PDB file of C-alpha atoms in Angstrom:
ATOM      1  CA  MET N 571      -0.102   0.010   0.093  1.00 36.00           C
ATOM      2  CA  VAL N 572       2.566   2.450   1.024  1.00 39.00           C
ATOM      3  CA  ARG N 573       4.736   1.565  -2.539  1.00 41.00           C
ATOM      4  CA  ARG N 574       1.563   2.175  -4.419  1.00 41.00           C
ATOM      5  CA  ARG N 575       1.033   5.493  -2.719  1.00 40.00           C
ATOM      6  CA  ARG N 576       4.577   6.560  -3.138  1.00 44.00           C
ATOM      7  CA  ARG N 577       4.610   6.142  -7.111  1.00 45.00           C
ATOM      8  CA  ARG N 578       1.665   7.916  -7.318  1.00 41.00           C
ATOM      9  CA  ASP N 579       2.826  10.751  -5.422  1.00 62.00           C
ATOM     10  CA  VAL N 580       6.096  10.883  -7.559  1.00 79.00           C
ATOM     11  CA  ALA N 581       4.026  10.888 -10.758  1.00 74.00           C
ATOM     12  CA  GLY N 582       3.007  14.319  -9.756  1.00 90.00           C
ATOM     13  CA  VAL N 583       6.281  15.545  -9.235  1.00 97.00           C
ATOM     14  CA  ASP N 584       7.593  17.896 -12.568  1.00 98.00           C
ATOM     15  CA  ALA N 585      11.051  16.640 -12.545  1.00 98.00           C
ATOM     16  CA  ARG N 586      11.836  19.134 -15.425  1.00 98.00           C
ATOM     17  CA  VAL N 587      14.949  21.689 -14.992  1.00 98.00           C
ATOM     18  CA  GLN N 588      15.872  24.397 -17.076  1.00 98.00           C
ATOM     19  CA  LEU N 589      19.649  25.330 -17.561  1.00 98.00           C
ATOM     20  CA  GLY N 590      19.729  28.413 -19.676  1.00 97.00           C
ATOM     21  CA  PRO N 591      18.420  27.416 -23.280  1.00 98.00           C
ATOM     22  CA  LEU N 592      18.817  23.530 -22.263  1.00 98.00           C
ATOM     23  CA  GLU N 593      15.699  22.197 -20.990  1.00 98.00           C
ATOM     24  CA  LEU N 594      15.966  18.523 -19.379  1.00 98.00           C
ATOM     25  CA  PRO N 595      13.369  15.871 -18.242  1.00 98.00           C
ATOM     26  CA  ASN N 596      15.003  15.786 -14.680  1.00 98.00           C
ATOM     27  CA  ALA N 597      18.036  17.148 -12.789  1.00 98.00           C
ATOM     28  CA  ILE N 598      20.381  13.876 -12.790  1.00 98.00           C
ATOM     29  CA  VAL N 599      23.195  14.251 -15.063  1.00 98.00           C
ATOM     30  CA  ALA N 600      25.934  11.432 -15.387  1.00 97.00           C
ATOM     31  CA  ALA N 601      28.864  13.118 -14.566  1.00 96.00           C
ATOM     32  CA  SER N 602      31.829  12.743 -16.835  1.00 94.00           C
ATOM     33  CA  GLY N 603      34.786  10.322 -16.446  1.00 85.00           C
ATOM     34  CA  THR N 604      32.101   7.650 -14.944  1.00 86.00           C
ATOM     35  CA  PHE N 605      29.861   6.665 -17.540  1.00 87.00           C
ATOM     36  CA  GLY N 606      32.158   5.854 -20.261  1.00 80.00           C
ATOM     37  CA  HIS N 607      32.614   7.315 -23.659  1.00 82.00           C
ATOM     38  CA  GLY N 608      29.710   5.246 -25.527  1.00 78.00           C
ATOM     39  CA  ASP N 609      27.054   2.765 -23.982  1.00 84.00           C
ATOM     40  CA  GLU N 610      29.543   0.400 -21.866  1.00 81.00           C
ATOM     41  CA  LEU N 611      27.547   1.468 -18.614  1.00 85.00           C
ATOM     42  CA  ALA N 612      23.987   2.077 -20.690  1.00 83.00           C
ATOM     43  CA  ARG N 613      23.508  -1.615 -20.556  1.00 82.00           C
ATOM     44  CA  HIS N 614      23.209  -1.393 -16.883  1.00 88.00           C
ATOM     45  CA  CYS N 615      21.928   2.122 -16.608  1.00 94.00           C
ATOM     46  CA  ASP N 616      19.257   3.085 -19.141  1.00 96.00           C
ATOM     47  CA  PRO N 617      20.517   6.804 -19.777  1.00 96.00           C
ATOM     48  CA  SER N 618      17.138   8.105 -21.869  1.00 97.00           C
ATOM     49  CA  ARG N 619      15.697   7.968 -18.014  1.00 97.00           C
ATOM     50  CA  LEU N 620      18.281  10.607 -17.096  1.00 98.00           C
ATOM     51  CA  GLY N 621      18.342  14.152 -17.689  1.00 98.00           C
ATOM     52  CA  ALA N 622      21.844  13.776 -19.618  1.00 98.00           C
ATOM     53  CA  VAL N 623      24.685  11.761 -19.912  1.00 97.00           C
ATOM     54  CA  THR N 624      28.163  13.640 -19.998  1.00 97.00           C
ATOM     55  CA  THR N 625      30.952  12.024 -21.840  1.00 94.00           C
ATOM     56  CA  LYS N 626      34.782  11.346 -20.897  1.00 94.00           C
ATOM     57  CA  SER N 627      36.572  14.613 -21.639  1.00 95.00           C
ATOM     58  CA  LEU N 628      38.065  14.365 -25.083  1.00 96.00           C
ATOM     59  CA  ALA N 629      40.863  15.639 -26.854  1.00 96.00           C
ATOM     60  CA  PRO N 630      41.062  16.286 -30.485  1.00 97.00           C
ATOM     61  CA  TYR N 631      43.573  13.264 -30.740  1.00 97.00           C
ATOM     62  CA  GLU N 632      43.886   9.789 -28.984  1.00 96.00           C
ATOM     63  CA  TRP N 633      45.251  10.084 -25.501  1.00 92.00           C
ATOM     64  CA  PRO N 634      46.944   7.155 -23.619  1.00 91.00           C
ATOM     65  CA  GLY N 635      46.504   8.940 -19.885  1.00 86.00           C
ATOM     66  CA  ASN N 636      48.516   8.214 -17.088  1.00 85.00           C
ATOM     67  CA  PRO N 637      50.586   4.963 -16.002  1.00 88.00           C
ATOM     68  CA  PRO N 638      48.726   2.515 -13.727  1.00 89.00           C
ATOM     69  CA  PRO N 639      47.754   2.213 -11.079  1.00 91.00           C
ATOM     70  CA  ARG N 640      45.285   4.766 -11.732  1.00 90.00           C
ATOM     71  CA  LEU N 641      42.217   4.263  -8.962  1.00 89.00           C
ATOM     72  CA  HIS N 642      42.662   3.772  -5.255  1.00 91.00           C
ATOM     73  CA  MET N 643      39.639   3.587  -2.798  1.00 91.00           C
ATOM     74  CA  THR N 644      40.083   6.072   0.328  1.00 92.00           C
ATOM     75  CA  ALA N 645      37.800   5.844   3.502  1.00 87.00           C
ATOM     76  CA  ALA N 646      35.456   8.632   2.048  1.00 87.00           C
ATOM     77  CA  GLY N 647      35.503   8.252  -1.663  1.00 92.00           C
ATOM     78  CA  MET N 648      38.259   7.555  -4.410  1.00 93.00           C
ATOM     79  CA  LEU N 649      41.502   8.966  -5.849  1.00 92.00           C
ATOM     80  CA  ASN N 650      41.987   8.802  -9.706  1.00 88.00           C
ATOM     81  CA  ALA N 651      44.452   9.485 -11.976  1.00 87.00           C
ATOM     82  CA  VAL N 652      43.298   8.357 -15.434  1.00 89.00           C
ATOM     83  CA  GLY N 653      45.070  11.119 -16.996  1.00 81.00           C
ATOM     84  CA  LEU N 654      41.911  11.679 -19.467  1.00 89.00           C
ATOM     85  CA  GLN N 655      42.675   8.707 -21.355  1.00 90.00           C
ATOM     86  CA  GLY N 656      40.491   8.645 -24.483  1.00 93.00           C
ATOM     87  CA  PRO N 657      39.879   7.828 -28.280  1.00 95.00           C
ATOM     88  CA  GLY N 658      39.892  11.591 -29.405  1.00 97.00           C
ATOM     89  CA  VAL N 659      36.815  13.434 -30.886  1.00 98.00           C
ATOM     90  CA  GLU N 660      36.812  12.008 -34.222  1.00 98.00           C
ATOM     91  CA  GLN N 661      37.088   8.116 -33.103  1.00 97.00           C
ATOM     92  CA  TRP N 662      34.298   8.969 -30.557  1.00 97.00           C
ATOM     93  CA  VAL N 663      31.864  10.572 -33.201  1.00 97.00           C
ATOM     94  CA  ASP N 664      32.045   7.781 -35.902  1.00 97.00           C
ATOM     95  CA  HIS N 665      32.302   4.814 -32.940  1.00 95.00           C
ATOM     96  CA  ASP N 666      31.162   5.558 -29.555  1.00 95.00           C
ATOM     97  CA  LEU N 667      28.494   8.530 -29.760  1.00 96.00           C
ATOM     98  CA  PRO N 668      25.750   6.715 -32.452  1.00 96.00           C
ATOM     99  CA  ALA N 669      25.581   3.348 -29.577  1.00 93.00           C
ATOM    100  CA  LEU N 670      24.927   5.985 -26.941  1.00 94.00           C
ATOM    101  CA  ARG N 671      22.387   7.573 -28.793  1.00 96.00           C
ATOM    102  CA  ALA N 672      20.574   4.764 -29.881  1.00 95.00           C
ATOM    103  CA  ARG N 673      19.736   3.975 -26.063  1.00 95.00           C
ATOM    104  CA  GLY N 674      18.016   7.326 -26.060  1.00 96.00           C
ATOM    105  CA  ALA N 675      20.776   9.105 -24.179  1.00 97.00           C
ATOM    106  CA  ARG N 676      20.795  13.157 -24.130  1.00 98.00           C
ATOM    107  CA  VAL N 677      24.555  13.594 -24.722  1.00 98.00           C
ATOM    108  CA  ILE N 678      26.948  16.373 -23.144  1.00 98.00           C
ATOM    109  CA  ALA N 679      30.063  16.287 -25.044  1.00 98.00           C
ATOM    110  CA  SER N 680      33.227  17.108 -23.092  1.00 97.00           C
ATOM    111  CA  VAL N 681      36.191  18.586 -24.411  1.00 97.00           C
ATOM    112  CA  TRP N 682      39.838  19.024 -23.045  1.00 96.00           C
ATOM    113  CA  GLY N 683      43.315  20.163 -24.573  1.00 96.00           C
ATOM    114  CA  ARG N 684      46.465  20.986 -23.528  1.00 94.00           C
ATOM    115  CA  SER N 685      46.372  24.247 -25.216  1.00 94.00           C
ATOM    116  CA  VAL N 686      43.850  26.854 -26.223  1.00 96.00           C
ATOM    117  CA  GLU N 687      44.399  25.844 -29.647  1.00 97.00           C
ATOM    118  CA  GLU N 688      43.645  22.250 -28.709  1.00 97.00           C
ATOM    119  CA  PHE N 689      40.392  23.274 -27.250  1.00 97.00           C
ATOM    120  CA  GLY N 690      39.480  24.820 -30.268  1.00 98.00           C
ATOM    121  CA  ARG N 691      40.236  22.232 -32.386  1.00 98.00           C
ATOM    122  CA  ALA N 692      38.185  19.569 -30.145  1.00 98.00           C
ATOM    123  CA  ALA N 693      35.244  21.469 -30.218  1.00 98.00           C
ATOM    124  CA  LYS N 694      35.177  22.223 -33.976  1.00 98.00           C
ATOM    125  CA  LEU N 695      35.671  18.560 -34.427  1.00 98.00           C
ATOM    126  CA  LEU N 696      32.271  17.994 -33.090  1.00 98.00           C
ATOM    127  CA  GLY N 697      30.534  19.975 -35.717  1.00 98.00           C
ATOM    128  CA  PRO N 698      29.673  16.668 -37.635  1.00 97.00           C
ATOM    129  CA  ALA N 699      27.742  15.572 -34.349  1.00 98.00           C
ATOM    130  CA  ARG N 700      26.079  18.842 -32.847  1.00 97.00           C
ATOM    131  CA  GLU N 701      22.771  17.461 -33.918  1.00 98.00           C
ATOM    132  CA  GLN N 702      23.163  14.710 -31.781  1.00 98.00           C
ATOM    133  CA  LEU N 703      24.258  16.740 -28.648  1.00 98.00           C
ATOM    134  CA  VAL N 704      22.316  18.895 -26.141  1.00 98.00           C
ATOM    135  CA  ALA N 705      25.650  20.742 -25.095  1.00 98.00           C
ATOM    136  CA  VAL N 706      29.313  20.980 -24.662  1.00 98.00           C
ATOM    137  CA  GLU N 707      31.359  20.785 -21.286  1.00 98.00           C
ATOM    138  CA  VAL N 708      34.578  22.677 -21.687  1.00 98.00           C
ATOM    139  CA  ASN N 709      36.935  20.742 -19.087  1.00 97.00           C
ATOM    140  CA  VAL N 710      39.681  23.270 -17.816  1.00 96.00           C
ATOM    141  CA  SER N 711      40.843  21.036 -15.004  1.00 87.00           C
ATOM    142  CA  CYS N 712      43.824  19.817 -17.314  1.00 80.00           C
ATOM    143  CA  PRO N 713      47.569  20.589 -17.442  1.00 70.00           C
ATOM    144  CA  ASN N 714      48.236  23.868 -19.735  1.00 72.00           C
ATOM    145  CA  LEU N 715      51.465  23.522 -21.548  1.00 70.00           C
ATOM    146  CA  GLU N 716      51.232  27.400 -22.397  1.00 75.00           C
ATOM    147  CA  ASP N 717      51.735  27.894 -18.628  1.00 71.00           C
ATOM    148  CA  ARG N 718      53.235  24.451 -17.059  1.00 65.00           C
ATOM    149  CA  SER N 719      52.951  26.303 -13.660  1.00 65.00           C
ATOM    150  CA  ALA N 720      49.283  25.867 -13.581  1.00 84.00           C
ATOM    151  CA  MET N 721      46.050  24.163 -14.769  1.00 91.00           C
ATOM    152  CA  PHE N 722      43.582  25.999 -17.137  1.00 95.00           C
ATOM    153  CA  ALA N 723      41.242  26.284 -14.292  1.00 95.00           C
ATOM    154  CA  HIS N 724      43.574  27.645 -11.906  1.00 95.00           C
ATOM    155  CA  SER N 725      43.881  30.762 -14.168  1.00 95.00           C
ATOM    156  CA  ALA N 726      40.984  33.310 -14.839  1.00 97.00           C
ATOM    157  CA  ALA N 727      42.845  34.455 -18.137  1.00 96.00           C
ATOM    158  CA  ALA N 728      43.387  30.774 -19.270  1.00 95.00           C
ATOM    159  CA  THR N 729      39.931  29.647 -18.267  1.00 97.00           C
ATOM    160  CA  ARG N 730      38.624  32.592 -20.338  1.00 98.00           C
ATOM    161  CA  ALA N 731      40.978  31.938 -23.215  1.00 97.00           C
ATOM    162  CA  ALA N 732      39.936  27.966 -23.622  1.00 97.00           C
ATOM    163  CA  THR N 733      36.263  28.878 -23.096  1.00 98.00           C
ATOM    164  CA  THR N 734      36.312  31.667 -25.820  1.00 98.00           C
ATOM    165  CA  ALA N 735      38.086  28.826 -28.253  1.00 98.00           C
ATOM    166  CA  VAL N 736      35.256  26.223 -27.779  1.00 98.00           C
ATOM    167  CA  LEU N 737      32.648  29.183 -28.376  1.00 98.00           C
ATOM    168  CA  ASP N 738      34.612  30.278 -31.686  1.00 98.00           C
ATOM    169  CA  ALA N 739      33.781  26.598 -32.884  1.00 98.00           C
ATOM    170  CA  ASP N 740      30.004  27.877 -33.252  1.00 97.00           C
ATOM    171  CA  LEU N 741      28.650  24.427 -32.472  1.00 98.00           C
ATOM    172  CA  GLU N 742      25.376  26.749 -31.704  1.00 98.00           C
ATOM    173  CA  LEU N 743      25.512  24.375 -28.300  1.00 98.00           C
ATOM    174  CA  PRO N 744      25.144  25.581 -25.107  1.00 98.00           C
ATOM    175  CA  VAL N 745      28.603  25.480 -23.046  1.00 98.00           C
ATOM    176  CA  PHE N 746      28.961  24.601 -19.568  1.00 98.00           C
ATOM    177  CA  VAL N 747      32.769  25.244 -18.091  1.00 98.00           C
ATOM    178  CA  LYS N 748      33.748  22.749 -15.424  1.00 98.00           C
ATOM    179  CA  LEU N 749      35.761  24.202 -12.858  1.00 97.00           C
ATOM    180  CA  SER N 750      38.408  22.972 -10.266  1.00 96.00           C
ATOM    181  CA  PRO N 751      37.803  23.662  -6.631  1.00 96.00           C
ATOM    182  CA  ASN N 752      41.693  23.863  -6.009  1.00 94.00           C
ATOM    183  CA  VAL N 753      42.110  27.604  -6.234  1.00 95.00           C
ATOM    184  CA  THR N 754      41.751  30.855  -3.934  1.00 94.00           C
ATOM    185  CA  ASP N 755      38.580  32.193  -5.229  1.00 96.00           C
ATOM    186  CA  LEU N 756      36.444  30.078  -7.328  1.00 97.00           C
ATOM    187  CA  ARG N 757      34.115  33.236  -7.981  1.00 98.00           C
ATOM    188  CA  GLU N 758      36.765  34.803  -9.911  1.00 98.00           C
ATOM    189  CA  ILE N 759      37.438  31.966 -12.302  1.00 98.00           C
ATOM    190  CA  ALA N 760      33.789  31.619 -12.736  1.00 98.00           C
ATOM    191  CA  ALA N 761      33.456  35.056 -13.756  1.00 98.00           C
ATOM    192  CA  ALA N 762      35.835  34.685 -16.102  1.00 98.00           C
ATOM    193  CA  ALA N 763      34.359  31.828 -17.846  1.00 98.00           C
ATOM    194  CA  LEU N 764      31.034  33.479 -17.903  1.00 98.00           C
ATOM    195  CA  ALA N 765      32.485  36.685 -19.289  1.00 98.00           C
ATOM    196  CA  ALA N 766      33.816  34.922 -22.354  1.00 98.00           C
ATOM    197  CA  GLY N 767      30.411  33.760 -23.086  1.00 98.00           C
ATOM    198  CA  ALA N 768      30.108  30.235 -21.388  1.00 98.00           C
ATOM    199  CA  THR N 769      26.121  29.318 -20.612  1.00 98.00           C
ATOM    200  CA  GLY N 770      27.090  27.934 -17.387  1.00 98.00           C
ATOM    201  CA  LEU N 771      29.156  26.094 -15.305  1.00 98.00           C
ATOM    202  CA  THR N 772      29.921  22.455 -13.791  1.00 98.00           C
ATOM    203  CA  LEU N 773      31.152  22.726 -10.131  1.00 98.00           C
ATOM    204  CA  VAL N 774      33.228  20.761  -9.320  1.00 96.00           C
ATOM    205  CA  ASN N 775      35.967  18.816 -10.704  1.00 94.00           C
ATOM    206  CA  THR N 776      37.918  16.448  -8.087  1.00 94.00           C
ATOM    207  CA  VAL N 777      40.357  17.988  -5.398  1.00 94.00           C
ATOM    208  CA  LEU N 778      43.980  17.186  -5.437  1.00 91.00           C
ATOM    209  CA  ALA N 779      45.348  14.683  -3.281  1.00 92.00           C
ATOM    210  CA  LEU N 780      47.622  12.435  -2.881  1.00 94.00           C
ATOM    211  CA  VAL N 781      48.022   8.816  -1.203  1.00 93.00           C
ATOM    212  CA  VAL N 782      51.104   6.999   0.110  1.00 95.00           C
ATOM    213  CA  ASP N 783      51.872   3.356   0.018  1.00 94.00           C
ATOM    214  CA  ALA N 784      54.164   3.397   3.430  1.00 96.00           C
ATOM    215  CA  GLU N 785      55.373  -0.044   2.430  1.00 96.00           C
ATOM    216  CA  ARG N 786      57.368   0.883  -0.762  1.00 95.00           C
ATOM    217  CA  ARG N 787      57.477   4.719   0.370  1.00 96.00           C
ATOM    218  CA  ARG N 788      56.145   5.871  -2.800  1.00 95.00           C
ATOM    219  CA  PRO N 789      52.955   7.379  -3.900  1.00 93.00           C
ATOM    220  CA  ALA N 790      50.251   4.772  -4.238  1.00 93.00           C
ATOM    221  CA  LEU N 791      49.004   6.285  -8.083  1.00 91.00           C
ATOM    222  CA  GLY N 792      51.369   5.711 -10.725  1.00 89.00           C
ATOM    223  CA  ALA N 793      51.211   9.519 -11.717  1.00 88.00           C
ATOM    224  CA  GLY N 794      51.986  10.584  -7.950  1.00 88.00           C
ATOM    225  CA  GLY N 795      49.385  12.694  -6.949  1.00 88.00           C
ATOM    226  CA  GLY N 796      45.766  12.399  -8.024  1.00 88.00           C
ATOM    227  CA  GLY N 797      41.895  13.857  -8.007  1.00 90.00           C
ATOM    228  CA  LEU N 798      39.813  12.918  -4.639  1.00 94.00           C
ATOM    229  CA  SER N 799      36.225  12.421  -5.161  1.00 95.00           C
ATOM    230  CA  GLY N 800      33.110  10.931  -3.337  1.00 96.00           C
ATOM    231  CA  PRO N 801      31.371  11.627  -0.265  1.00 97.00           C
ATOM    232  CA  ALA N 802      34.516  13.076   0.940  1.00 96.00           C
ATOM    233  CA  ILE N 803      34.303  16.190  -1.342  1.00 97.00           C
ATOM    234  CA  LYS N 804      30.639  16.898  -1.027  1.00 98.00           C
ATOM    235  CA  PRO N 805      31.219  19.840   1.593  1.00 98.00           C
ATOM    236  CA  VAL N 806      33.772  21.202  -0.492  1.00 98.00           C
ATOM    237  CA  ALA N 807      31.506  20.945  -3.602  1.00 98.00           C
ATOM    238  CA  LEU N 808      28.150  22.426  -1.832  1.00 98.00           C
ATOM    239  CA  ARG N 809      30.308  25.434  -0.882  1.00 98.00           C
ATOM    240  CA  ALA N 810      31.628  26.277  -4.163  1.00 98.00           C
ATOM    241  CA  VAL N 811      28.063  25.730  -5.635  1.00 98.00           C
ATOM    242  CA  ASN N 812      26.723  28.147  -3.037  1.00 98.00           C
ATOM    243  CA  ASP N 813      29.527  30.797  -3.336  1.00 98.00           C
ATOM    244  CA  VAL N 814      29.328  31.165  -6.960  1.00 98.00           C
ATOM    245  CA  ALA N 815      25.400  30.871  -7.091  1.00 98.00           C
ATOM    246  CA  ARG N 816      25.172  33.923  -4.536  1.00 98.00           C
ATOM    247  CA  ALA N 817      28.061  35.777  -7.029  1.00 98.00           C
ATOM    248  CA  HIS N 818      26.278  35.037 -10.166  1.00 97.00           C
ATOM    249  CA  PRO N 819      22.437  34.472  -9.646  1.00 97.00           C
ATOM    250  CA  GLY N 820      20.622  32.917 -12.128  1.00 96.00           C
ATOM    251  CA  VAL N 821      23.898  31.142 -13.653  1.00 98.00           C
ATOM    252  CA  PRO N 822      23.069  27.610 -14.590  1.00 98.00           C
ATOM    253  CA  ILE N 823      24.916  25.134 -12.395  1.00 98.00           C
ATOM    254  CA  ILE N 824      25.518  21.433 -12.462  1.00 98.00           C
ATOM    255  CA  GLY N 825      26.590  20.564  -9.125  1.00 98.00           C
ATOM    256  CA  THR N 826      28.908  17.657  -8.878  1.00 98.00           C
ATOM    257  CA  GLY N 827      30.847  16.135  -6.074  1.00 97.00           C
ATOM    258  CA  GLY N 828      30.168  13.383  -3.648  1.00 97.00           C
ATOM    259  CA  VAL N 829      26.193  12.896  -4.545  1.00 98.00           C
ATOM    260  CA  THR N 830      25.211   9.563  -3.778  1.00 98.00           C
ATOM    261  CA  THR N 831      21.726   9.937  -2.475  1.00 98.00           C
ATOM    262  CA  GLY N 832      18.411  11.768  -3.073  1.00 98.00           C
ATOM    263  CA  VAL N 833      19.175  14.043  -0.170  1.00 98.00           C
ATOM    264  CA  ASP N 834      22.542  14.891  -1.329  1.00 98.00           C
ATOM    265  CA  ALA N 835      20.805  15.720  -4.777  1.00 98.00           C
ATOM    266  CA  VAL N 836      18.401  18.003  -3.143  1.00 98.00           C
ATOM    267  CA  GLU N 837      21.096  19.812  -0.842  1.00 98.00           C
ATOM    268  CA  MET N 838      23.099  20.749  -4.452  1.00 98.00           C
ATOM    269  CA  LEU N 839      20.030  22.078  -5.561  1.00 98.00           C
ATOM    270  CA  LEU N 840      19.343  24.179  -2.594  1.00 98.00           C
ATOM    271  CA  ALA N 841      23.273  25.475  -2.656  1.00 98.00           C
ATOM    272  CA  GLY N 842      22.076  26.624  -5.763  1.00 98.00           C
ATOM    273  CA  ALA N 843      22.269  24.224  -8.514  1.00 98.00           C
ATOM    274  CA  SER N 844      20.020  23.730 -11.147  1.00 98.00           C
ATOM    275  CA  ALA N 845      21.074  20.156 -12.218  1.00 98.00           C
ATOM    276  CA  VAL N 846      23.176  17.660 -10.000  1.00 98.00           C
ATOM    277  CA  GLY N 847      25.781  15.435 -11.290  1.00 98.00           C
ATOM    278  CA  VAL N 848      26.166  11.766 -10.262  1.00 98.00           C
ATOM    279  CA  GLY N 849      30.000  10.587 -10.654  1.00 94.00           C
ATOM    280  CA  THR N 850      32.187   8.277  -8.100  1.00 95.00           C
ATOM    281  CA  ALA N 851      29.011   6.487  -6.766  1.00 95.00           C
ATOM    282  CA  THR N 852      28.345   4.985 -10.217  1.00 94.00           C
ATOM    283  CA  PHE N 853      31.751   3.019  -9.669  1.00 91.00           C
ATOM    284  CA  HIS N 854      29.888   1.353  -6.621  1.00 90.00           C
ATOM    285  CA  ASP N 855      26.682   0.659  -8.218  1.00 95.00           C
ATOM    286  CA  PRO N 856      26.073   1.300 -11.941  1.00 94.00           C
ATOM    287  CA  ARG N 857      22.649   2.299 -11.518  1.00 96.00           C
ATOM    288  CA  ALA N 858      23.349   4.858  -8.707  1.00 97.00           C
ATOM    289  CA  SER N 859      22.161   7.915 -11.090  1.00 97.00           C
ATOM    290  CA  LEU N 860      18.746   6.465 -11.198  1.00 97.00           C
ATOM    291  CA  ARG N 861      18.523   5.546  -7.921  1.00 98.00           C
ATOM    292  CA  VAL N 862      19.439   9.000  -6.553  1.00 98.00           C
ATOM    293  CA  LEU N 863      16.786  10.327  -9.227  1.00 98.00           C
ATOM    294  CA  GLU N 864      14.250   8.344  -8.133  1.00 97.00           C
ATOM    295  CA  ASP N 865      15.162   9.176  -4.181  1.00 98.00           C
ATOM    296  CA  LEU N 866      15.070  12.679  -5.039  1.00 98.00           C
ATOM    297  CA  LEU N 867      11.713  12.566  -6.696  1.00 98.00           C
ATOM    298  CA  GLY N 868      10.532  10.517  -3.355  1.00 97.00           C
ATOM    299  CA  TRP N 869      11.665  13.228  -1.010  1.00 98.00           C
ATOM    300  CA  CYS N 870       9.846  15.810  -3.177  1.00 98.00           C
ATOM    301  CA  ALA N 871       6.781  13.921  -3.109  1.00 97.00           C
ATOM    302  CA  THR N 872       6.683  13.387   0.821  1.00 96.00           C
ATOM    303  CA  ARG N 873       7.406  16.984   1.375  1.00 96.00           C
ATOM    304  CA  ASP N 874       4.665  18.268  -0.963  1.00 95.00           C
ATOM    305  CA  VAL N 875       7.251  19.904  -3.573  1.00 97.00           C
ATOM    306  CA  SER N 876       5.487  19.992  -7.019  1.00 97.00           C
ATOM    307  CA  ARG N 877       8.433  20.962  -8.788  1.00 98.00           C
ATOM    308  CA  VAL N 878      12.199  20.036  -8.530  1.00 98.00           C
ATOM    309  CA  SER N 879      13.237  23.243  -9.762  1.00 98.00           C
ATOM    310  CA  ASP N 880      11.692  25.036  -7.230  1.00 98.00           C
ATOM    311  CA  LEU N 881      14.678  23.765  -4.826  1.00 98.00           C
ATOM    312  CA  THR N 882      17.312  25.494  -6.591  1.00 98.00           C
ATOM    313  CA  GLY N 883      18.823  28.307  -4.829  1.00 98.00           C
ATOM    314  CA  ALA N 884      16.095  27.942  -1.827  1.00 97.00           C
ATOM    315  CA  LEU N 885      18.794  27.858   0.746  1.00 96.00           C
ATOM    316  CA  GLU N 886      18.134  30.069   3.526  1.00 93.00           C
ATOM    317  CA  ASP N 887      20.254  32.093   5.608  1.00 88.00           C
ATOM    318  CA  PRO N 888      21.490  30.845   8.939  1.00 87.00           C
ATOM    319  CA  ALA N 889      19.225  32.294  11.954  1.00 72.00           C
TER     320      ALA N 889
END
């Protein structure tokens, strides 16, 4: 009886969300790097039921990534140093995208490069597939060969330049810039991306971290350090989303970092996100994003929240 009532109530919740010109059927987005390049995970998790799927980030060429080992579990999450391994944009468009689209996925293509020119080239290579995409994500959390001391996302000027290069490809798609939390003031970097013309932001990428193998007296990952993700970084992500949302009211944000439950998704929306990315949880449970969606809608139904979008930015100030 309770189960039947919940299904009826959930059906009455309007799950749609708006991210600038992009409307999604619900707020849950599979985060880049966790759903694969094509339909690998889609065989276990129906992508047509998600708001969108963000692909693993793609360069304008095939890239081997970092040496193994690349993953290491931690007490409250996971460290990864995969190194943006991928087949390159052209190969992905020809061989991976069709299988993902055939399963009904709304696809956000994520691109990266080691220079401003490479960001622009990766975006232009998406041209033949733009009608099969709903948006482009610009992953600026990668090494900048033009400034070896920093990632693109650590510099307002570099972030602006990479964003501009992607927009200059004239794909006529919404552009979301994925930023790093490893900066002193994320609001400044966000402002640079938005000033360049970005539609919105993905907040946040992983937190720089290190795991040590005490017996071998060496880093546990083949590349040395890596990026921490999972529940441990949720408070960091919430703070980033809230800070940027307050500094830039109305800007669409895909809040990502440590989301494993429906309540986590609610918190991200309240902090100011318009949609919510689910990432590391997928490594533990391939259907995690669908479970988070079901829990989010159930939470809304039991609290008489008729529209998920009403939660965005509804966080009240402390008394």
